[in-house]
Amino acid sequence: MSSNQQPANPVSRSKQRATVTIVSHFIVDVFSFVGVALLPMLAVLLDIRPEQKALLLALGSVCSGVIQPVVAWASDKLDSRAFGTAGFVVAVLCIGNLGMARDFTELAILYSVGAMGVGAFHPPAAATVGQLGGSKRSMYIAIFFLAGMIGGIVGNVFTPQFVEWMTPAKVSANGTILDSAERARQGLLAIRWFMPVGLIAAVVLAIAIHKHGHRHHAAHEHSGSWDKKERSTRWFAVWVLYTSNVLRFTTNMALVYLFTEWASQFVMITHNVTEMTEQLGIQASQVNGTLQASMQMGMGAGGITLGFILAARFEKAVFVLLPMLGAVSIAMIPVLTQVDPTMARWAVMLAAVIAGLGFGATVPVSISLAQRLLPHRTSLVSGLMLGGAWMLSFLGPMGAEVVQNGLRSKQRVPGFVIRLVESLPDALQTQIMDGMGLDSAFMVTALVLAVAGCITFFLPHELIVRSAD
């Protein structure tokens, strides 16, 4: 090496690799919310029923969640990040082609495989950023989390607007008259322009991180020094975090479904109509996109704030209190809906921000804490806190839809479920069979989030503080 050449600064290289991973998370999460934002429009175009919308969201949760512990285990076992990049590519290709779907089945396949790709990206990426953060692990993971939230906001808000921009005029340049369905389909096909950006980002990510191992130095030796009680206490804390995250993500997905329904009802009330059209579907998608983005805003702003300022001694209190605040906000939505429509939209958007803060702000804290508790299993616990919890969140949209519309509207209900319902008191039986409406679905969702906060009372405070050292 010549005298004027300097060795690469390891700290600078770590920051560069972390930055690439964080930016990649932003792009992945733009793709992950394309289908969610466009769901009201897709529902009109493909004649999708409410229970199918709930099923679609549930499939996304399950597919995204199931793959994550598998990828996390393989990443730890093989000391490789390639699974995350491969998932990135799959997500870009599938979600970029959602406009190709001709019916619900094709849409479900594209959406589910795309969600699986999104899920595969997250455990290796979160573990990478946590390791590269070193002593600033919580801050780096919070930034990683915030990048995903901003990506979700962009995906939710920009995608419906982009589709509207790309929707051709009723009369084409050559004089051909296009019906509303054909125009909407051509607008949806334009999301394929997102694909080149995603594929380029995947290549940059692979170049940045694939040659670098992600195992923590001496982590296995450190964990080998724990006695049986210490080991079981740490795993107990991880499972408490996991259970709480399951309920948080279930709340998240329930609200994703409920806001799509609220947006459609809001647009129909505003226009004083009883049925949706393709044009109203675009408007409902825009309203829905702002509500979904509002949740993301609350999650991201809360997550980054906690990542920078939260001390370990206050982590347990935050895990308990923030879900309670979010639960109150969700429970207020039925009340806010009754005000003037112009004010109602803004009021519900604010409620969505606070709800996002309640269920989402502590997610990066849970990832960081879990990695601190089990430093020799960083990909595994990252996968548990993210995908392992996310895969059960399918209960959110499906449960919310049942509370809203009841079982009677379903085409197929297992016989044992009907017999169980028939054993209940008549009043409760009627509510379950006929549904309790959108307002009750919001109330039940608020209760689920409150329970998530109560569970974290069982976190061992002393261990949380000690693990920070």
Coordinates of C-alpha atoms in Angstrom, one line a residue:
M1 CA 0.0 0.0 0.0
S2 CA 1.4 3.4 -0.9
S3 CA 2.0 6.0 1.7
N4 CA -0.9 8.2 0.6
Q5 CA -3.4 5.4 0.7
Q6 CA -5.5 4.9 3.9
P7 CA -7.3 1.8 5.0
A8 CA -11.0 1.9 4.8
N9 CA -12.7 3.1 8.0
P10 CA -14.7 0.2 9.4
V11 CA -17.1 2.6 11.1
S12 CA -17.7 4.5 7.9
R13 CA -18.2 1.2 6.0
S14 CA -20.7 0.0 8.6
K15 CA -22.7 3.2 8.3
Q16 CA -22.7 2.9 4.5
R17 CA -24.0 -0.7 4.6
A18 CA -26.6 0.2 7.2
T19 CA -27.7 3.1 5.1
V20 CA -28.2 0.9 2.0
T21 CA -30.2 -1.6 4.1
I22 CA -32.4 1.2 5.6
V23 CA -33.1 2.7 2.1
S24 CA -33.9 -0.8 0.9
H25 CA -36.4 -1.1 3.7
F26 CA -38.1 2.1 2.5
I27 CA -38.4 0.7 -1.0
V28 CA -39.7 -2.7 0.1
D29 CA -42.4 -1.2 2.2
V30 CA -43.5 1.1 -0.6
F31 CA -44.3 -2.1 -2.5
S32 CA -45.8 -3.8 0.5
F33 CA -48.6 -1.3 0.8
V34 CA -49.5 -1.0 -2.9
G35 CA -52.1 -3.7 -2.7
V36 CA -53.5 -2.3 0.6
A37 CA -53.9 1.2 -0.8
L38 CA -55.6 0.0 -4.0
L39 CA -57.9 -2.5 -2.3
P40 CA -61.1 -0.4 -2.6
M41 CA -60.5 0.1 -6.3
L42 CA -59.6 -3.5 -6.8
A43 CA -62.7 -4.6 -5.0
V44 CA -64.9 -2.7 -7.4
L45 CA -62.9 -3.7 -10.5
L46 CA -62.8 -7.5 -9.6
D47 CA -66.1 -7.6 -7.8
I48 CA -64.5 -8.6 -4.5
R49 CA -66.8 -9.2 -1.5
P50 CA -66.0 -7.8 2.0
E51 CA -65.0 -11.3 3.3
Q52 CA -62.7 -11.7 0.4
K53 CA -61.0 -8.4 1.2
A54 CA -60.5 -9.6 4.7
L55 CA -59.2 -13.0 3.4
L56 CA -56.8 -11.2 1.1
L57 CA -55.3 -9.2 3.9
A58 CA -55.2 -12.3 6.1
L59 CA -53.3 -14.2 3.4
G60 CA -50.8 -11.4 3.2
S61 CA -50.2 -11.5 6.9
V62 CA -49.9 -15.3 7.0
C63 CA -47.5 -15.5 4.0
S64 CA -45.4 -12.6 5.2
G65 CA -45.2 -14.0 8.7
V66 CA -44.7 -17.7 8.1
I67 CA -41.7 -17.2 5.9
Q68 CA -39.9 -14.9 8.4
P69 CA -38.9 -17.5 11.1
V70 CA -37.8 -19.9 8.4
V71 CA -35.6 -17.2 6.7
A72 CA -34.4 -16.1 10.1
W73 CA -33.3 -19.6 11.1
A74 CA -31.6 -20.2 7.8
S75 CA -29.8 -16.8 8.0
D76 CA -28.4 -17.6 11.4
K77 CA -27.5 -21.1 10.4
L78 CA -25.7 -20.2 7.2
D79 CA -24.5 -16.7 8.2
S80 CA -26.1 -15.4 5.0
R81 CA -28.2 -12.4 4.0
A82 CA -29.0 -13.7 0.5
F83 CA -32.5 -14.8 1.5
G84 CA -33.5 -11.2 2.3
T85 CA -32.4 -10.0 -1.1
A86 CA -34.1 -12.8 -2.9
G87 CA -37.4 -12.0 -1.1
F88 CA -36.9 -8.3 -2.2
V89 CA -36.8 -9.4 -5.8
V90 CA -39.9 -11.7 -5.5
A91 CA -41.9 -8.8 -3.9
V92 CA -41.0 -6.4 -6.6
L93 CA -42.0 -8.8 -9.4
C94 CA -45.3 -9.9 -7.9
I95 CA -46.6 -6.6 -6.5
G96 CA -45.5 -4.7 -9.6
N97 CA -47.8 -7.0 -11.6
L98 CA -50.9 -6.8 -9.4
G99 CA -52.7 -5.0 -12.2
M100 CA -52.5 -8.1 -14.3
A101 CA -55.0 -10.0 -12.0
R102 CA -58.2 -10.8 -13.8
D103 CA -60.1 -12.1 -10.8
F104 CA -59.8 -12.6 -7.0
T105 CA -57.8 -15.9 -7.3
E106 CA -55.1 -14.3 -9.4
L107 CA -55.0 -11.3 -7.2
A108 CA -54.7 -13.5 -4.1
I109 CA -51.8 -15.4 -5.6
L110 CA -49.8 -12.4 -6.7
Y111 CA -50.5 -10.6 -3.4
S112 CA -49.6 -13.6 -1.2
V113 CA -46.4 -14.4 -3.0
G114 CA -45.4 -10.8 -3.0
A115 CA -46.1 -10.6 0.8
M116 CA -43.9 -13.7 1.3
G117 CA -41.1 -11.8 -0.5
V118 CA -41.6 -8.8 1.7
G119 CA -41.5 -11.0 4.8
A120 CA -38.3 -12.7 3.7
F121 CA -36.5 -9.4 3.5
H122 CA -37.2 -8.3 7.0
P123 CA -35.3 -10.6 9.4
P124 CA -31.9 -10.5 7.7
A125 CA -32.3 -6.8 7.2
A126 CA -33.3 -6.0 10.8
A127 CA -30.4 -8.2 12.1
T128 CA -28.0 -6.5 9.8
V129 CA -28.9 -3.0 11.0
G130 CA -28.9 -4.1 14.6
Q131 CA -25.3 -5.5 14.3
L132 CA -24.0 -2.5 12.3
G133 CA -25.5 -0.2 15.0
G134 CA -23.3 -1.6 17.7
S135 CA -23.9 0.4 20.9
K136 CA -26.5 2.5 19.1
R137 CA -28.6 -0.6 18.2
S138 CA -31.9 0.9 19.3
M139 CA -31.3 4.1 17.4
Y140 CA -30.3 2.2 14.2
I141 CA -33.3 -0.1 14.4
A142 CA -35.6 2.8 15.0
I143 CA -34.3 4.5 11.9
F144 CA -34.7 1.2 10.0
F145 CA -38.3 1.0 11.3
L146 CA -39.0 4.7 10.4
A147 CA -37.7 4.1 6.8
G148 CA -40.3 1.3 6.5
M149 CA -43.0 3.5 7.9
I150 CA -42.2 6.3 5.5
G151 CA -42.2 3.7 2.7
G152 CA -45.7 2.7 3.8
I153 CA -46.8 6.3 3.8
V154 CA -45.5 6.8 0.3
G155 CA -47.0 3.6 -0.9
N156 CA -50.4 4.3 0.6
V157 CA -50.6 8.0 -0.5
F158 CA -48.7 8.0 -3.8
T159 CA -50.0 4.7 -5.4
P160 CA -53.7 5.7 -5.8
Q161 CA -52.6 9.1 -7.0
F162 CA -50.2 7.6 -9.5
V163 CA -52.9 5.2 -10.8
E164 CA -55.3 8.1 -11.3
W165 CA -52.6 10.0 -13.2
M166 CA -51.9 7.0 -15.4
T167 CA -55.6 6.3 -16.0
P168 CA -56.3 7.2 -19.7
A169 CA -59.0 9.7 -20.7
K170 CA -62.5 8.4 -21.5
V171 CA -61.8 9.1 -25.2
S172 CA -58.3 8.0 -26.4
A173 CA -56.1 9.9 -28.8
N174 CA -57.4 7.9 -31.7
G175 CA -61.0 8.5 -30.8
T176 CA -61.7 5.2 -29.1
I177 CA -64.2 5.4 -26.3
L178 CA -63.0 3.4 -23.2
D179 CA -65.4 2.2 -20.6
S180 CA -64.6 2.9 -16.9
A181 CA -63.4 -0.6 -16.2
E182 CA -60.9 -0.7 -19.0
R183 CA -59.6 2.7 -18.0
A184 CA -59.2 1.6 -14.4
R185 CA -57.3 -1.6 -15.5
Q186 CA -54.9 0.4 -17.6
G187 CA -54.2 2.7 -14.7
L188 CA -53.5 -0.3 -12.5
L189 CA -51.1 -1.7 -15.0
A190 CA -49.0 1.4 -14.7
I191 CA -47.6 0.3 -11.3
R192 CA -45.2 -1.9 -13.3
W193 CA -43.2 1.3 -13.6
F194 CA -42.2 0.8 -9.9
M195 CA -40.4 -2.4 -10.8
P196 CA -37.1 -1.1 -12.2
V197 CA -36.5 1.0 -9.1
G198 CA -37.0 -2.0 -6.9
L199 CA -34.8 -4.3 -8.9
I200 CA -31.9 -1.8 -9.0
A201 CA -32.2 -1.4 -5.2
A202 CA -32.0 -5.1 -4.7
V203 CA -28.7 -5.3 -6.7
V204 CA -27.2 -2.4 -4.7
L205 CA -28.3 -4.2 -1.4
A206 CA -26.6 -7.4 -2.5
I207 CA -23.4 -5.6 -3.4
A208 CA -23.4 -3.8 0.0
I209 CA -24.0 -6.6 2.5
H210 CA -23.7 -10.1 1.0
K211 CA -20.0 -10.5 1.6
H212 CA -20.2 -9.6 5.3
G213 CA -21.1 -12.0 8.0
H214 CA -23.6 -11.0 10.6
R215 CA -22.9 -13.1 13.6
H216 CA -22.0 -11.1 16.7
H217 CA -18.5 -11.7 18.0
A218 CA -18.4 -13.9 21.1
A219 CA -22.2 -14.0 21.3
H220 CA -22.3 -17.8 21.7
E221 CA -19.6 -17.7 24.3
H222 CA -21.6 -15.1 26.2
S223 CA -24.8 -17.0 26.1
G224 CA -23.0 -20.2 27.2
S225 CA -22.2 -18.5 30.5
W226 CA -25.9 -18.2 31.5
D227 CA -27.3 -20.5 34.1
K228 CA -30.6 -22.3 33.6
K229 CA -32.6 -19.6 35.5
E230 CA -31.0 -16.8 33.5
R231 CA -31.6 -18.5 30.2
S232 CA -35.3 -19.3 31.0
T233 CA -35.9 -15.7 32.2
R234 CA -34.5 -14.3 29.0
W235 CA -36.6 -16.6 26.8
F236 CA -39.7 -15.8 29.0
A237 CA -39.2 -12.1 28.3
V238 CA -38.9 -12.8 24.6
W239 CA -42.1 -14.8 24.5
V240 CA -43.9 -12.0 26.4
L241 CA -42.7 -9.5 23.8
Y242 CA -43.8 -11.9 21.1
T243 CA -47.3 -12.3 22.5
S244 CA -47.7 -8.6 22.8
N245 CA -46.5 -8.1 19.3
V246 CA -49.0 -10.6 18.0
L247 CA -51.8 -8.5 19.5
R248 CA -50.2 -5.3 18.2
F249 CA -50.0 -6.6 14.6
T250 CA -53.5 -8.1 14.9
T251 CA -54.7 -4.6 15.8
N252 CA -52.7 -3.2 12.9
M253 CA -54.3 -5.6 10.3
A254 CA -57.8 -5.2 11.8
L255 CA -57.5 -1.5 11.3
V256 CA -56.1 -1.9 7.7
Y257 CA -59.4 -3.7 6.9
L258 CA -61.6 -1.4 8.9
F259 CA -60.2 1.7 7.3
T260 CA -60.8 0.3 3.8
E261 CA -64.5 -0.2 4.8
W262 CA -64.7 3.2 6.5
A263 CA -63.3 4.9 3.4
S264 CA -65.9 3.2 1.1
Q265 CA -68.7 4.1 3.5
F266 CA -67.4 7.7 3.8
V267 CA -67.3 8.2 0.0
M268 CA -70.8 6.8 -0.5
I269 CA -72.2 9.0 2.3
T270 CA -70.4 12.0 0.9
H271 CA -71.9 11.4 -2.5
N272 CA -75.2 10.3 -1.2
V273 CA -75.2 7.0 -3.1
T274 CA -75.7 3.3 -2.1
E275 CA -73.3 1.6 -4.5
M276 CA -69.7 2.0 -5.5
T277 CA -68.5 2.7 -9.0
E278 CA -65.0 2.5 -10.5
Q279 CA -64.5 6.3 -10.1
L280 CA -65.8 6.3 -6.5
G281 CA -63.5 3.3 -6.0
I282 CA -60.5 5.5 -6.9
Q283 CA -61.7 8.2 -4.5
A284 CA -62.2 5.6 -1.7
S285 CA -58.7 4.3 -2.4
Q286 CA -57.3 7.8 -1.9
V287 CA -59.2 8.3 1.4
N288 CA -58.1 4.8 2.5
G289 CA -54.5 5.6 1.5
T290 CA -54.4 8.7 3.7
L291 CA -55.8 6.7 6.7
Q292 CA -53.3 3.9 6.2
A293 CA -50.5 6.5 5.8
S294 CA -51.7 8.2 9.0
M295 CA -51.2 4.9 10.9
Q296 CA -47.8 4.6 9.4
M297 CA -47.0 8.2 10.5
G298 CA -47.9 7.4 14.1
M299 CA -45.8 4.2 14.0
G300 CA -42.8 5.8 12.4
A301 CA -42.7 9.1 14.4
G302 CA -43.2 7.2 17.7
G303 CA -40.6 4.5 16.8
I304 CA -37.9 7.0 15.8
T305 CA -38.6 9.1 18.9
L306 CA -38.3 6.2 21.2
G307 CA -35.2 4.9 19.4
F308 CA -33.4 8.2 20.1
I309 CA -34.6 9.0 23.7
L310 CA -35.9 5.9 25.4
A311 CA -33.7 4.7 28.2
A312 CA -33.9 1.0 29.2
R313 CA -35.3 1.8 32.6
F314 CA -38.5 3.2 31.0
E315 CA -39.0 0.5 28.3
K316 CA -41.5 -1.5 30.4
A317 CA -43.6 1.5 31.2
V318 CA -43.8 2.5 27.5
F319 CA -44.7 -1.1 26.5
V320 CA -47.7 -0.8 28.9
L321 CA -48.9 2.8 28.5
L322 CA -48.7 3.4 24.7
P323 CA -51.2 0.6 23.8
M324 CA -53.7 2.0 26.3
L325 CA -53.4 5.4 24.5
G326 CA -53.9 3.8 21.1
A327 CA -56.9 1.8 22.4
V328 CA -58.6 5.0 23.5
S329 CA -58.0 6.6 20.1
I330 CA -59.5 3.6 18.2
A331 CA -62.5 3.5 20.5
M332 CA -63.2 7.2 19.7
I333 CA -63.5 6.6 15.9
P334 CA -67.2 5.7 16.0
V335 CA -67.8 9.0 17.8
L336 CA -65.7 11.0 15.4
T337 CA -67.5 9.5 12.4
Q338 CA -70.7 11.2 13.5
V339 CA -69.4 14.8 13.0
D340 CA -69.5 16.8 9.7
P341 CA -68.0 14.7 6.9
T342 CA -65.2 17.2 6.2
M343 CA -64.2 17.3 9.9
A344 CA -64.8 13.5 10.2
R345 CA -62.1 12.6 7.7
W346 CA -59.5 14.8 9.5
A347 CA -60.5 13.6 12.9
V348 CA -60.3 10.0 12.0
M349 CA -56.9 10.6 10.4
L350 CA -55.7 12.0 13.7
A351 CA -57.1 9.0 15.5
A352 CA -55.3 6.8 13.1
V353 CA -52.0 8.6 13.9
I354 CA -52.5 8.0 17.6
A355 CA -53.5 4.4 17.0
G356 CA -50.3 3.8 15.0
L357 CA -48.4 5.3 17.9
G358 CA -50.1 2.9 20.3
F359 CA -49.6 -0.3 18.5
G360 CA -46.5 0.4 16.4
A361 CA -44.1 2.8 18.2
T362 CA -42.7 0.0 20.5
V363 CA -42.2 -2.5 17.7
P364 CA -38.6 -1.4 17.0
V365 CA -38.0 -1.3 20.8
S366 CA -39.2 -4.9 21.0
I367 CA -36.8 -6.0 18.2
S368 CA -33.8 -4.2 19.9
L369 CA -34.7 -5.6 23.3
A370 CA -35.1 -9.1 22.0
Q371 CA -31.7 -8.9 20.2
R372 CA -30.2 -7.8 23.5
L373 CA -31.8 -10.6 25.4
L374 CA -30.6 -13.3 22.9
P375 CA -27.5 -11.9 21.2
H376 CA -26.6 -15.2 19.7
R377 CA -30.0 -15.5 17.9
T378 CA -30.5 -12.0 16.4
S379 CA -32.0 -13.1 13.1
L380 CA -34.3 -15.6 14.9
V381 CA -35.6 -13.1 17.4
S382 CA -36.0 -10.5 14.8
G383 CA -38.0 -13.0 12.8
L384 CA -40.1 -13.7 15.8
M385 CA -40.8 -10.1 16.7
L386 CA -41.7 -9.3 13.1
G387 CA -42.9 -12.2 11.0
G388 CA -43.5 -14.7 13.8
A389 CA -45.9 -12.2 15.3
W390 CA -47.2 -11.0 11.9
M391 CA -48.2 -14.4 10.7
L392 CA -51.0 -14.6 13.3
S393 CA -52.2 -11.1 12.6
F394 CA -54.5 -12.6 9.9
L395 CA -57.0 -12.9 12.8
G396 CA -57.3 -9.1 12.8
P397 CA -59.0 -8.5 9.4
M398 CA -61.0 -11.8 9.5
G399 CA -62.2 -11.2 13.1
A400 CA -63.0 -7.6 12.4
E401 CA -65.1 -8.6 9.3
V402 CA -67.0 -11.2 11.3
V403 CA -67.8 -8.7 14.0
Q404 CA -68.9 -6.2 11.4
N405 CA -71.0 -8.4 9.1
G406 CA -71.6 -11.6 11.1
L407 CA -71.5 -15.3 10.1
R408 CA -74.8 -15.4 8.3
S409 CA -73.3 -13.6 5.2
K410 CA -70.6 -16.2 4.8
Q411 CA -70.9 -18.9 2.1
R412 CA -69.3 -21.6 4.2
V413 CA -69.1 -21.8 8.0
P414 CA -67.9 -25.0 9.8
G415 CA -70.7 -26.9 11.4
F416 CA -69.0 -26.9 14.9
V417 CA -68.9 -23.1 14.8
I418 CA -72.6 -22.9 14.1
R419 CA -73.3 -25.3 16.9
L420 CA -71.1 -23.3 19.3
V421 CA -73.0 -20.1 18.4
E422 CA -76.4 -21.8 18.8
S423 CA -75.4 -22.7 22.4
L424 CA -75.0 -19.0 23.3
P425 CA -77.8 -16.7 24.6
D426 CA -80.2 -15.6 22.0
A427 CA -79.2 -11.9 22.0
L428 CA -75.5 -12.7 21.6
Q429 CA -76.3 -15.4 19.0
T430 CA -78.1 -12.8 16.9
Q431 CA -75.2 -10.4 17.1
I432 CA -72.7 -13.0 16.0
M433 CA -74.8 -14.3 13.2
D434 CA -76.0 -10.9 11.8
G435 CA -73.0 -8.8 12.7
M436 CA -72.7 -5.8 15.0
G437 CA -71.6 -3.2 12.5
L438 CA -68.4 -1.2 11.7
D439 CA -68.5 0.8 15.0
S440 CA -68.5 -2.4 17.1
A441 CA -65.6 -3.8 15.1
F442 CA -63.6 -0.7 16.0
M443 CA -64.4 -1.2 19.7
V444 CA -63.4 -4.8 19.7
T445 CA -60.1 -3.9 18.0
A446 CA -59.5 -1.3 20.7
L447 CA -59.9 -4.0 23.4
V448 CA -57.3 -6.2 21.7
L449 CA -54.8 -3.4 21.8
A450 CA -55.5 -2.7 25.5
V451 CA -54.8 -6.4 26.2
A452 CA -51.5 -6.1 24.4
G453 CA -50.4 -3.4 26.9
C454 CA -51.6 -5.4 29.9
I455 CA -49.5 -8.5 28.9
T456 CA -46.3 -6.5 29.1
F457 CA -46.7 -6.0 32.9
F458 CA -45.0 -9.4 33.1
L459 CA -41.7 -8.2 31.5
P460 CA -38.8 -8.6 34.0
H461 CA -37.8 -4.9 34.5
E462 CA -34.4 -5.8 36.1
L463 CA -33.4 -7.9 33.2
I464 CA -34.4 -5.3 30.7
V465 CA -32.1 -2.7 32.4
R466 CA -29.2 -5.2 32.8
S467 CA -29.4 -6.3 29.2
A468 CA -28.7 -2.8 28.0
D469 CA -25.2 -3.0 29.5

